[in-house]
């Protein structure tokens, strides 16, 4: 039995090949992989859009339930009231500090969108066992942390309808178009500054902040 | 000429000795080893025949996967313990002071994790592309490797590189002031190829890219950038990606801040708006002195640094040296690097070393005869858009001291009369 190619004249075959290679690469051009099932997509399609809450799942959770979940799942690192343990992030407070010499950016003082809080807890927390909490618990934690920041009242219940309507205090202070380049340095080559005016304003010498860069890793613990 | 050449050789020899010295100093706990210590180590120098010249070496496959010489044991990634709560959401720094050329060895490429380094089984890893597409797609690693492949050399820099230096000079080390940048040859498939394969619905303008790590780290990218030069890569400097760099699959977004080059890439979703994820709102936004914040500041502006001399590699007496350094820009190619030895009063254009590649580290050098007097060394890069690297004073005037990210200021190294080198800032 002759193959399909054997029965096609060589010229026609060349034309077919040319057509195949000349075709603009469109969807399915290579044909590798599979089309994921709706169930496969749903399992991974966890993203929630911060600005309007698109993608928020069914479920709900209130502040008091959130307090319980927080104590069990979060307080060891973030402190009972979101104050942060050690160098772990502080989640509450800091409002009005963003222009200070030492600003305290927290959920309440800095985050522009409430649905982002649900998204982040859901995808990344708790740190040792991420993405293991139920949607109800994530909603409850979101409500509790917003309440710690005095953004929602004690009886607030977070769900897919309420969260997009929470107005975050710092919402209006973000610029989403990069204004750089914001410096206009010139490549001056000679006598650019008076050498007499050049002063060292700070030095790392003697500050004791630098780990060793030879030998084994430096844990910087007192010996 | 002969005398000049000899002095040059002597300087090079001193440099070579010093790199070996690093280990000696570490072992003895002394930083004061000088030429005298070498003079005493005569068992291998002429007229003696070295012990390794009078013995049989190890055979092939003694080390089936090679490793650096034992004498280079101190050339490692290092971290700053006080910087982060733990090591799982943290950063390590490449030892730029000990590297040569534009390629970062895979074991020394800086690390940034948001939820530790996952150990991903490539047989079970999948990449899903969905959202505003004509035909969603689920790909295995063999599927991805079957697409037409490209190799490109690009740097990746964390925008927090130099972030501890906004307020003042703090870290007396090239590794810690600049080591959040590395550069590799990446091999994989163009992201545009994958996006064309699924077909873009006309309303799509953004893509969300997400990792398979515990952070499910995700960022939004304009579709235009995705279709321009982004790569979905599975290889780094000729071998499979290292787990630290996203094995088995990562995104490389050339010229943009490192965190958008999602590692352990598992999902790409097209949409018509950005996602405003935590990593592009609460983090990786730049707080200005007036309380406003800049978001979506993706571009890595042009930056350069002198890598020799530096705090870790001081000078060893007056004479001829080669000032060496690295320059890079997210805008494309480096076109010029100028070097000053007097704190920015006067500048000399350095030599750029081929290859000068777009969005890749670029080497520069300048011969310098050091007279043994105190000096203030700086480098300043200009890129193909005409952008000139600013001073820290110019940056602070616009951005204050609390923006953490995107400090691309000119670095000043203070050289003291004894040859020691310190991180300083000038006013």
Tab-separated table of N, CA and C in Angstrom, chain A residues 45-189:
chain	number	residue	atom	x	y	z
A	45	UNK	N	-7.147	28.852	38.713
A	45	UNK	CA	-7.579	30.217	38.384
A	45	UNK	C	-7.941	30.977	39.659
A	46	UNK	N	-6.919	31.244	40.479
A	46	UNK	CA	-7.170	31.778	41.821
A	46	UNK	C	-7.077	33.289	41.900
A	47	UNK	N	-6.630	33.920	40.820
A	47	UNK	CA	-6.329	35.347	40.926
A	47	UNK	C	-7.580	36.193	41.122
A	48	UNK	N	-7.390	37.200	41.974
A	48	UNK	CA	-8.438	38.178	42.247
A	48	UNK	C	-7.879	39.542	41.842
A	49	UNK	N	-8.630	40.275	41.067
A	49	UNK	CA	-8.143	41.592	40.634
A	49	UNK	C	-8.405	42.621	41.736
A	50	UNK	N	-7.336	43.355	42.084
A	50	UNK	CA	-7.434	44.285	43.194
A	50	UNK	C	-8.433	45.401	42.980
A	51	UNK	N	-8.460	45.943	41.787
A	51	UNK	CA	-9.215	47.174	41.563
A	51	UNK	C	-10.726	46.972	41.596
A	52	UNK	N	-11.211	45.768	41.242
A	52	UNK	CA	-12.661	45.567	41.229
A	52	UNK	C	-13.093	44.217	41.811
A	53	UNK	N	-12.141	43.444	42.316
A	53	UNK	CA	-12.486	42.177	42.948
A	53	UNK	C	-12.853	41.067	41.979
A	54	UNK	N	-12.655	41.281	40.686
A	54	UNK	CA	-12.959	40.219	39.719
A	54	UNK	C	-12.209	38.951	40.109
A	55	UNK	N	-12.923	37.837	40.150
A	55	UNK	CA	-12.299	36.573	40.516
A	55	UNK	C	-12.523	36.174	41.959
A	56	UNK	N	-13.128	37.069	42.772
A	56	UNK	CA	-13.421	36.685	44.161
A	56	UNK	C	-14.370	35.489	44.167
A	57	UNK	N	-14.065	34.471	44.974
A	57	UNK	CA	-14.888	33.253	44.974
A	57	UNK	C	-16.121	33.414	45.864
A	58	UNK	N	-17.055	32.449	45.811
A	58	UNK	CA	-18.167	32.433	46.764
A	58	UNK	C	-17.624	32.243	48.180
A	59	UNK	N	-18.452	32.542	49.154
A	59	UNK	CA	-18.063	32.394	50.548
A	59	UNK	C	-18.109	33.731	51.248
A	60	UNK	N	-17.932	33.680	52.589
A	60	UNK	CA	-17.934	34.919	53.354
A	60	UNK	C	-17.301	34.682	54.711
A	61	UNK	N	-16.894	35.772	55.341
A	61	UNK	CA	-16.322	35.671	56.677
A	61	UNK	C	-16.345	37.013	57.374
A	62	UNK	N	-16.625	36.987	58.684
A	62	UNK	CA	-16.714	38.219	59.443
A	62	UNK	C	-15.525	38.438	60.356
A	63	UNK	N	-15.517	39.578	61.030
A	63	UNK	CA	-14.401	40.008	61.858
A	63	UNK	C	-14.160	39.052	63.023
A	64	UNK	N	-15.241	38.633	63.716
A	64	UNK	CA	-15.029	37.816	64.915
A	64	UNK	C	-14.467	36.441	64.564
A	65	UNK	N	-14.975	35.845	63.484
A	65	UNK	CA	-14.394	34.581	63.011
A	65	UNK	C	-12.929	34.812	62.610
A	66	UNK	N	-12.667	35.931	61.992
A	66	UNK	CA	-11.307	36.264	61.563
A	66	UNK	C	-10.344	36.356	62.731
A	67	UNK	N	-10.823	36.861	63.845
A	67	UNK	CA	-9.957	36.992	65.023
A	67	UNK	C	-9.472	35.622	65.484
A	68	UNK	N	-10.371	34.628	65.437
A	68	UNK	CA	-10.024	33.267	65.855
A	68	UNK	C	-9.015	32.651	64.883
A	69	UNK	N	-9.308	32.768	63.591
A	69	UNK	CA	-8.397	32.199	62.581
A	69	UNK	C	-7.031	32.881	62.659
A	70	UNK	N	-7.052	34.186	62.855
A	70	UNK	CA	-5.799	34.944	62.923
A	70	UNK	C	-4.938	34.467	64.088
A	71	UNK	N	-5.579	34.272	65.245
A	71	UNK	CA	-4.833	33.826	66.432
A	71	UNK	C	-4.165	32.477	66.172
A	72	UNK	N	-4.859	31.607	65.442
A	72	UNK	CA	-4.325	30.272	65.175
A	72	UNK	C	-3.292	30.250	64.053
A	73	UNK	N	-3.544	31.030	63.030
A	73	UNK	CA	-2.762	30.887	61.802
A	73	UNK	C	-1.722	31.986	61.572
A	74	UNK	N	-1.906	33.158	62.172
A	74	UNK	CA	-1.133	34.320	61.747
A	74	UNK	C	-0.358	35.014	62.856
A	75	UNK	N	-0.895	34.956	64.087
A	75	UNK	CA	-0.383	35.816	65.154
A	75	UNK	C	1.068	35.524	65.525
A	76	UNK	N	1.512	34.282	65.308
A	76	UNK	CA	2.880	33.930	65.695
A	76	UNK	C	3.891	34.838	64.987
A	77	UNK	N	3.610	35.200	63.762
A	77	UNK	CA	4.512	36.087	63.021
A	77	UNK	C	4.034	37.541	63.037
A	78	UNK	N	2.741	37.724	62.865
A	78	UNK	CA	2.248	39.095	62.664
A	78	UNK	C	1.770	39.752	63.959
A	79	UNK	N	1.793	39.017	65.105
A	79	UNK	CA	1.338	39.600	66.363
A	79	UNK	C	-0.183	39.539	66.469
A	80	UNK	N	-0.681	39.472	67.689
A	80	UNK	CA	-2.119	39.295	67.912
A	80	UNK	C	-2.947	40.386	67.249
A	81	UNK	N	-2.412	41.603	67.244
A	81	UNK	CA	-3.153	42.719	66.671
A	81	UNK	C	-2.491	43.258	65.402
A	82	UNK	N	-1.741	42.374	64.735
A	82	UNK	CA	-1.109	42.772	63.484
A	82	UNK	C	0.085	43.683	63.657
A	83	UNK	N	0.645	43.689	64.881
A	83	UNK	CA	1.769	44.601	65.133
A	83	UNK	C	3.098	44.056	64.614
A	84	UNK	N	3.127	42.770	64.257
A	84	UNK	CA	4.343	42.180	63.701
A	84	UNK	C	5.297	41.723	64.784
A	85	UNK	N	5.754	40.465	64.677
A	85	UNK	CA	6.762	39.948	65.598
A	85	UNK	C	8.115	40.011	64.922
A	86	UNK	N	9.126	40.459	65.655
A	86	UNK	CA	10.466	40.542	65.091
A	86	UNK	C	10.466	41.381	63.826
A	87	UNK	N	11.005	40.820	62.748
A	87	UNK	CA	11.067	41.564	61.498
A	87	UNK	C	9.914	41.212	60.555
A	88	UNK	N	8.955	40.393	61.051
A	88	UNK	CA	7.809	40.063	60.190
A	88	UNK	C	6.894	41.283	60.053
A	89	UNK	N	6.182	41.359	58.920
A	89	UNK	CA	5.473	42.603	58.597
A	89	UNK	C	4.365	42.961	59.577
A	90	UNK	N	4.368	44.231	59.891
A	90	UNK	CA	3.282	44.856	60.654
A	90	UNK	C	2.104	45.014	59.700
A	91	UNK	N	0.908	44.609	60.140
A	91	UNK	CA	-0.257	44.636	59.249
A	91	UNK	C	-1.195	45.803	59.520
A	92	UNK	N	-1.041	46.424	60.691
A	92	UNK	CA	-2.005	47.468	61.062
A	92	UNK	C	-1.278	48.693	61.599
A	93	UNK	N	-1.961	49.814	61.524
A	93	UNK	CA	-1.397	51.063	62.029
A	93	UNK	C	-0.644	51.816	60.943
A	94	UNK	N	0.087	52.815	61.372
A	94	UNK	CA	0.933	53.563	60.443
A	94	UNK	C	0.217	54.603	59.604
A	95	UNK	N	-1.101	54.750	59.806
A	95	UNK	CA	-1.801	55.728	58.964
A	95	UNK	C	-1.304	57.135	59.278
A	96	UNK	N	-1.060	57.891	58.231
A	96	UNK	CA	-0.547	59.251	58.389
A	96	UNK	C	0.959	59.342	58.502
A	97	UNK	N	1.660	58.188	58.320
A	97	UNK	CA	3.129	58.215	58.485
A	97	UNK	C	3.885	58.242	57.161
A	98	UNK	N	3.175	58.219	56.034
A	98	UNK	CA	3.876	58.004	54.765
A	98	UNK	C	4.814	59.148	54.369
A	99	UNK	N	4.609	60.325	54.929
A	99	UNK	CA	5.537	61.422	54.638
A	99	UNK	C	6.557	61.603	55.758
A	100	UNK	N	6.503	60.719	56.759
A	100	UNK	CA	7.459	60.817	57.870
A	100	UNK	C	8.856	60.364	57.428
A	101	UNK	N	9.815	60.700	58.263
A	101	UNK	CA	11.180	60.248	57.996
A	101	UNK	C	11.252	58.728	58.018
A	102	UNK	N	10.475	58.105	58.908
A	102	UNK	CA	10.412	56.631	58.983
A	102	UNK	C	8.979	56.172	58.788
A	103	UNK	N	8.495	56.087	57.566
A	103	UNK	CA	7.105	55.715	57.323
A	103	UNK	C	6.827	54.260	57.714
A	104	UNK	N	5.568	53.991	58.053
A	104	UNK	CA	5.153	52.626	58.387
A	104	UNK	C	4.082	52.181	57.413
A	105	UNK	N	4.484	51.592	56.288
A	105	UNK	CA	3.468	51.119	55.329
A	105	UNK	C	2.845	49.816	55.814
A	106	UNK	N	1.543	49.806	55.988
A	106	UNK	CA	0.802	48.608	56.406
A	106	UNK	C	-0.404	48.462	55.476
A	107	UNK	N	-1.195	47.418	55.731
A	107	UNK	CA	-2.437	47.257	54.963
A	107	UNK	C	-3.269	48.542	55.072
A	108	UNK	N	-3.370	49.063	56.281
A	108	UNK	CA	-4.217	50.226	56.496
A	108	UNK	C	-3.630	51.523	55.979
A	109	UNK	N	-2.314	51.674	56.125
A	109	UNK	CA	-1.716	52.952	55.741
A	109	UNK	C	-1.291	52.991	54.280
A	110	UNK	N	-1.148	51.819	53.655
A	110	UNK	CA	-0.505	51.819	52.335
A	110	UNK	C	-1.302	51.137	51.226
A	111	UNK	N	-1.885	49.966	51.523
A	111	UNK	CA	-2.475	49.159	50.441
A	111	UNK	C	-3.617	49.904	49.748
A	112	UNK	N	-3.612	49.927	48.407
A	112	UNK	CA	-4.656	50.682	47.708
A	112	UNK	C	-5.967	49.928	47.500
A	113	UNK	N	-5.936	48.580	47.528
A	113	UNK	CA	-7.133	47.816	47.161
A	113	UNK	C	-7.400	46.686	48.155
A	114	UNK	N	-8.641	46.624	48.668
A	114	UNK	CA	-8.991	45.579	49.631
A	114	UNK	C	-9.004	44.167	49.020
A	115	UNK	N	-9.513	43.973	47.787
A	115	UNK	CA	-9.506	42.600	47.240
A	115	UNK	C	-8.098	42.001	47.127
A	116	UNK	N	-7.085	42.865	47.003
A	116	UNK	CA	-5.706	42.368	46.952
A	116	UNK	C	-5.356	41.637	48.240
A	117	UNK	N	-5.943	42.080	49.358
A	117	UNK	CA	-5.658	41.431	50.641
A	117	UNK	C	-6.187	39.990	50.628
A	118	UNK	N	-7.408	39.803	50.139
A	118	UNK	CA	-7.941	38.450	49.995
A	118	UNK	C	-7.023	37.626	49.096
A	119	UNK	N	-6.646	38.204	47.949
A	119	UNK	CA	-5.833	37.476	46.975
A	119	UNK	C	-4.512	37.034	47.579
A	120	UNK	N	-3.876	37.937	48.317
A	120	UNK	CA	-2.552	37.616	48.848
A	120	UNK	C	-2.614	36.577	49.959
A	121	UNK	N	-3.563	36.744	50.879
A	121	UNK	CA	-3.705	35.741	51.952
A	121	UNK	C	-3.999	34.380	51.326
A	122	UNK	N	-4.882	34.382	50.333
A	122	UNK	CA	-5.304	33.127	49.714
A	122	UNK	C	-4.145	32.439	48.987
A	123	UNK	N	-3.321	33.235	48.285
A	123	UNK	CA	-2.279	32.597	47.464
A	123	UNK	C	-0.996	32.330	48.237
A	124	UNK	N	-0.718	33.095	49.269
A	124	UNK	CA	0.632	33.040	49.845
A	124	UNK	C	0.689	32.758	51.348
A	125	UNK	N	-0.431	32.760	52.014
A	125	UNK	CA	-0.426	32.612	53.468
A	125	UNK	C	-1.223	31.373	53.883
A	126	UNK	N	-0.998	30.828	55.096
A	126	UNK	CA	0.106	31.156	56.003
A	126	UNK	C	1.428	30.693	55.383
A	127	UNK	N	2.483	31.380	55.696
A	127	UNK	CA	3.749	31.138	55.007
A	127	UNK	C	4.193	29.667	54.996
A	128	UNK	N	4.074	28.910	56.108
A	128	UNK	CA	4.530	27.507	56.052
A	128	UNK	C	3.579	26.594	55.275
A	129	UNK	N	2.315	26.984	55.147
A	129	UNK	CA	1.332	26.126	54.468
A	129	UNK	C	0.425	26.991	53.584
A	130	UNK	N	0.996	27.582	52.540
A	130	UNK	CA	0.201	28.523	51.743
A	130	UNK	C	-0.917	27.846	50.957
A	131	UNK	N	-1.977	28.625	50.716
A	131	UNK	CA	-3.113	28.192	49.912
A	131	UNK	C	-3.745	26.924	50.461
A	132	UNK	N	-3.916	26.868	51.786
A	132	UNK	CA	-4.575	25.720	52.417
A	132	UNK	C	-5.818	26.146	53.190
A	133	UNK	N	-6.073	27.447	53.310
A	133	UNK	CA	-7.238	27.915	54.057
A	133	UNK	C	-8.470	27.899	53.159
A	134	UNK	N	-9.640	27.736	53.786
A	134	UNK	CA	-10.895	27.789	53.024
A	134	UNK	C	-11.171	29.238	52.628
A	135	UNK	N	-11.990	29.414	51.591
A	135	UNK	CA	-12.353	30.774	51.176
A	135	UNK	C	-13.020	31.520	52.320
A	136	UNK	N	-13.860	30.819	53.102
A	136	UNK	CA	-14.520	31.468	54.232
A	136	UNK	C	-13.495	32.009	55.235
A	137	UNK	N	-12.462	31.208	55.513
A	137	UNK	CA	-11.438	31.661	56.460
A	137	UNK	C	-10.632	32.832	55.886
A	138	UNK	N	-10.353	32.782	54.593
A	138	UNK	CA	-9.605	33.893	53.984
A	138	UNK	C	-10.451	35.173	54.020
A	139	UNK	N	-11.744	35.040	53.748
A	139	UNK	CA	-12.629	36.209	53.858
A	139	UNK	C	-12.627	36.736	55.298
A	140	UNK	N	-12.680	35.803	56.273
A	140	UNK	CA	-12.716	36.217	57.679
A	140	UNK	C	-11.428	36.947	58.071
A	141	UNK	N	-10.292	36.417	57.632
A	141	UNK	CA	-9.014	37.078	57.923
A	141	UNK	C	-8.952	38.461	57.287
A	142	UNK	N	-9.458	38.547	56.069
A	142	UNK	CA	-9.468	39.835	55.380
A	142	UNK	C	-10.292	40.844	56.179
A	143	UNK	N	-11.460	40.402	56.654
A	143	UNK	CA	-12.315	41.284	57.456
A	143	UNK	C	-11.613	41.704	58.744
A	144	UNK	N	-10.956	40.735	59.407
A	144	UNK	CA	-10.286	41.031	60.675
A	144	UNK	C	-9.158	42.050	60.494
A	145	UNK	N	-8.345	41.863	59.462
A	145	UNK	CA	-7.198	42.766	59.252
A	145	UNK	C	-7.683	44.169	58.851
A	146	UNK	N	-8.735	44.227	58.060
A	146	UNK	CA	-9.298	45.545	57.717
A	146	UNK	C	-9.849	46.214	58.972
A	147	UNK	N	-10.459	45.406	59.849
A	147	UNK	CA	-11.011	45.940	61.100
A	147	UNK	C	-9.906	46.413	62.049
A	148	UNK	N	-8.797	45.672	62.104
A	148	UNK	CA	-7.652	46.104	62.922
A	148	UNK	C	-7.185	47.493	62.497
A	149	UNK	N	-7.375	47.791	61.225
A	149	UNK	CA	-6.946	49.080	60.683
A	149	UNK	C	-8.069	50.131	60.727
A	150	UNK	N	-9.177	49.788	61.405
A	150	UNK	CA	-10.304	50.719	61.531
A	150	UNK	C	-10.882	51.135	60.178
A	151	UNK	N	-10.789	50.223	59.200
A	151	UNK	CA	-11.328	50.526	57.868
A	151	UNK	C	-12.755	50.001	57.739
A	152	UNK	N	-13.063	48.919	58.441
A	152	UNK	CA	-14.429	48.377	58.427
A	152	UNK	C	-14.892	48.203	59.880
A	153	UNK	N	-16.213	48.233	60.124
A	153	UNK	CA	-16.731	48.096	61.487
A	153	UNK	C	-16.658	46.653	61.981
A	154	UNK	N	-16.933	46.478	63.267
A	154	UNK	CA	-16.843	45.152	63.896
A	154	UNK	C	-17.796	44.137	63.272
A	155	UNK	N	-18.910	44.627	62.709
A	155	UNK	CA	-19.895	43.678	62.155
A	155	UNK	C	-19.715	43.465	60.651
A	156	UNK	N	-18.586	43.899	60.132
A	156	UNK	CA	-18.340	43.746	58.690
A	156	UNK	C	-18.190	42.279	58.309
A	157	UNK	N	-18.823	41.908	57.217
A	157	UNK	CA	-18.667	40.564	56.656
A	157	UNK	C	-18.068	40.711	55.256
A	158	UNK	N	-16.930	40.065	55.070
A	158	UNK	CA	-16.275	40.156	53.765
A	158	UNK	C	-16.811	39.084	52.831
A	159	UNK	N	-17.172	39.484	51.624
A	159	UNK	CA	-17.534	38.525	50.581
A	159	UNK	C	-17.275	39.182	49.223
A	160	UNK	N	-17.682	38.476	48.161
A	160	UNK	CA	-17.337	38.957	46.818
A	160	UNK	C	-18.043	40.267	46.479
A	161	UNK	N	-19.109	40.593	47.210
A	161	UNK	CA	-19.811	41.850	46.951
A	161	UNK	C	-19.298	43.002	47.813
A	162	UNK	N	-18.941	42.668	49.078
A	162	UNK	CA	-18.567	43.756	49.993
A	162	UNK	C	-17.126	44.238	49.793
A	163	UNK	N	-16.217	43.319	49.522
A	163	UNK	CA	-14.796	43.711	49.477
A	163	UNK	C	-14.477	44.759	48.407
A	164	UNK	N	-15.030	44.620	47.175
A	164	UNK	CA	-14.693	45.639	46.165
A	164	UNK	C	-15.172	47.036	46.546
A	165	UNK	N	-16.118	47.115	47.493
A	165	UNK	CA	-16.640	48.426	47.882
A	165	UNK	C	-15.910	49.049	49.066
A	166	UNK	N	-14.934	48.326	49.615
A	166	UNK	CA	-14.156	48.897	50.722
A	166	UNK	C	-13.176	49.917	50.159
A	167	UNK	N	-13.274	51.129	50.629
A	167	UNK	CA	-12.396	52.196	50.148
A	167	UNK	C	-11.154	52.255	51.036
A	168	UNK	N	-9.998	51.947	50.471
A	168	UNK	CA	-8.769	51.972	51.251
A	168	UNK	C	-8.260	53.406	51.356
A	169	UNK	N	-7.770	53.792	52.552
A	169	UNK	CA	-7.417	55.199	52.776
A	169	UNK	C	-6.354	55.742	51.812
A	170	UNK	N	-5.408	54.883	51.414
A	170	UNK	CA	-4.308	55.378	50.576
A	170	UNK	C	-4.564	55.194	49.081
A	171	UNK	N	-5.804	54.808	48.733
A	171	UNK	CA	-6.148	54.478	47.343
A	171	UNK	C	-5.733	55.556	46.338
A	172	UNK	N	-5.923	56.814	46.713
A	172	UNK	CA	-5.706	57.892	45.740
A	172	UNK	C	-4.271	58.344	45.593
A	173	UNK	N	-3.356	57.700	46.317
A	173	UNK	CA	-1.974	58.204	46.318
A	173	UNK	C	-1.013	57.412	45.455
A	174	UNK	N	-1.552	56.587	44.557
A	174	UNK	CA	-0.677	55.817	43.659
A	174	UNK	C	-0.711	56.403	42.253
A	175	UNK	N	0.460	56.451	41.649
A	175	UNK	CA	0.592	56.880	40.258
A	175	UNK	C	1.017	55.637	39.477
A	176	UNK	N	0.196	55.235	38.529
A	176	UNK	CA	0.445	53.955	37.859
A	176	UNK	C	1.152	54.104	36.522
A	177	UNK	N	1.593	55.316	36.226
A	177	UNK	CA	2.404	55.545	35.017
A	177	UNK	C	3.788	56.001	35.470
A	178	UNK	N	4.781	55.258	35.099
A	178	UNK	CA	6.145	55.516	35.551
A	178	UNK	C	6.634	56.877	35.029
A	179	UNK	N	6.962	57.811	35.940
A	179	UNK	CA	7.410	59.130	35.483
A	179	UNK	C	8.897	59.197	35.132
A	180	UNK	N	9.595	58.109	35.285
A	180	UNK	CA	11.017	58.156	34.930
A	180	UNK	C	11.201	58.247	33.421
A	181	UNK	N	12.311	58.800	32.910
A	181	UNK	CA	13.433	59.322	33.699
A	181	UNK	C	13.086	60.624	34.415
A	182	UNK	N	13.369	60.654	35.712
A	182	UNK	CA	13.078	61.844	36.502
A	182	UNK	C	14.343	62.603	36.890
A	183	UNK	N	15.488	62.105	36.437
A	183	UNK	CA	16.733	62.862	36.622
A	183	UNK	C	17.269	63.198	35.234
A	184	UNK	N	17.973	64.291	35.157
A	184	UNK	CA	18.550	64.700	33.875
A	184	UNK	C	20.029	64.993	34.074
A	185	UNK	N	20.787	63.940	34.387
A	185	UNK	CA	22.224	64.097	34.578
A	185	UNK	C	22.882	64.340	33.225
A	186	UNK	N	23.955	65.110	33.232
A	186	UNK	CA	24.723	65.359	32.015
A	186	UNK	C	26.078	64.692	32.167
A	187	UNK	N	26.611	64.222	31.049
A	187	UNK	CA	27.904	63.533	31.100
A	187	UNK	C	29.044	64.551	30.963
A	188	UNK	N	29.147	65.428	31.940
A	188	UNK	CA	30.238	66.428	31.983
A	188	UNK	C	31.575	65.682	32.086
A	189	UNK	N	32.614	66.210	31.432
A	189	UNK	CA	33.891	65.478	31.418
A	189	UNK	C	35.010	66.142	32.223
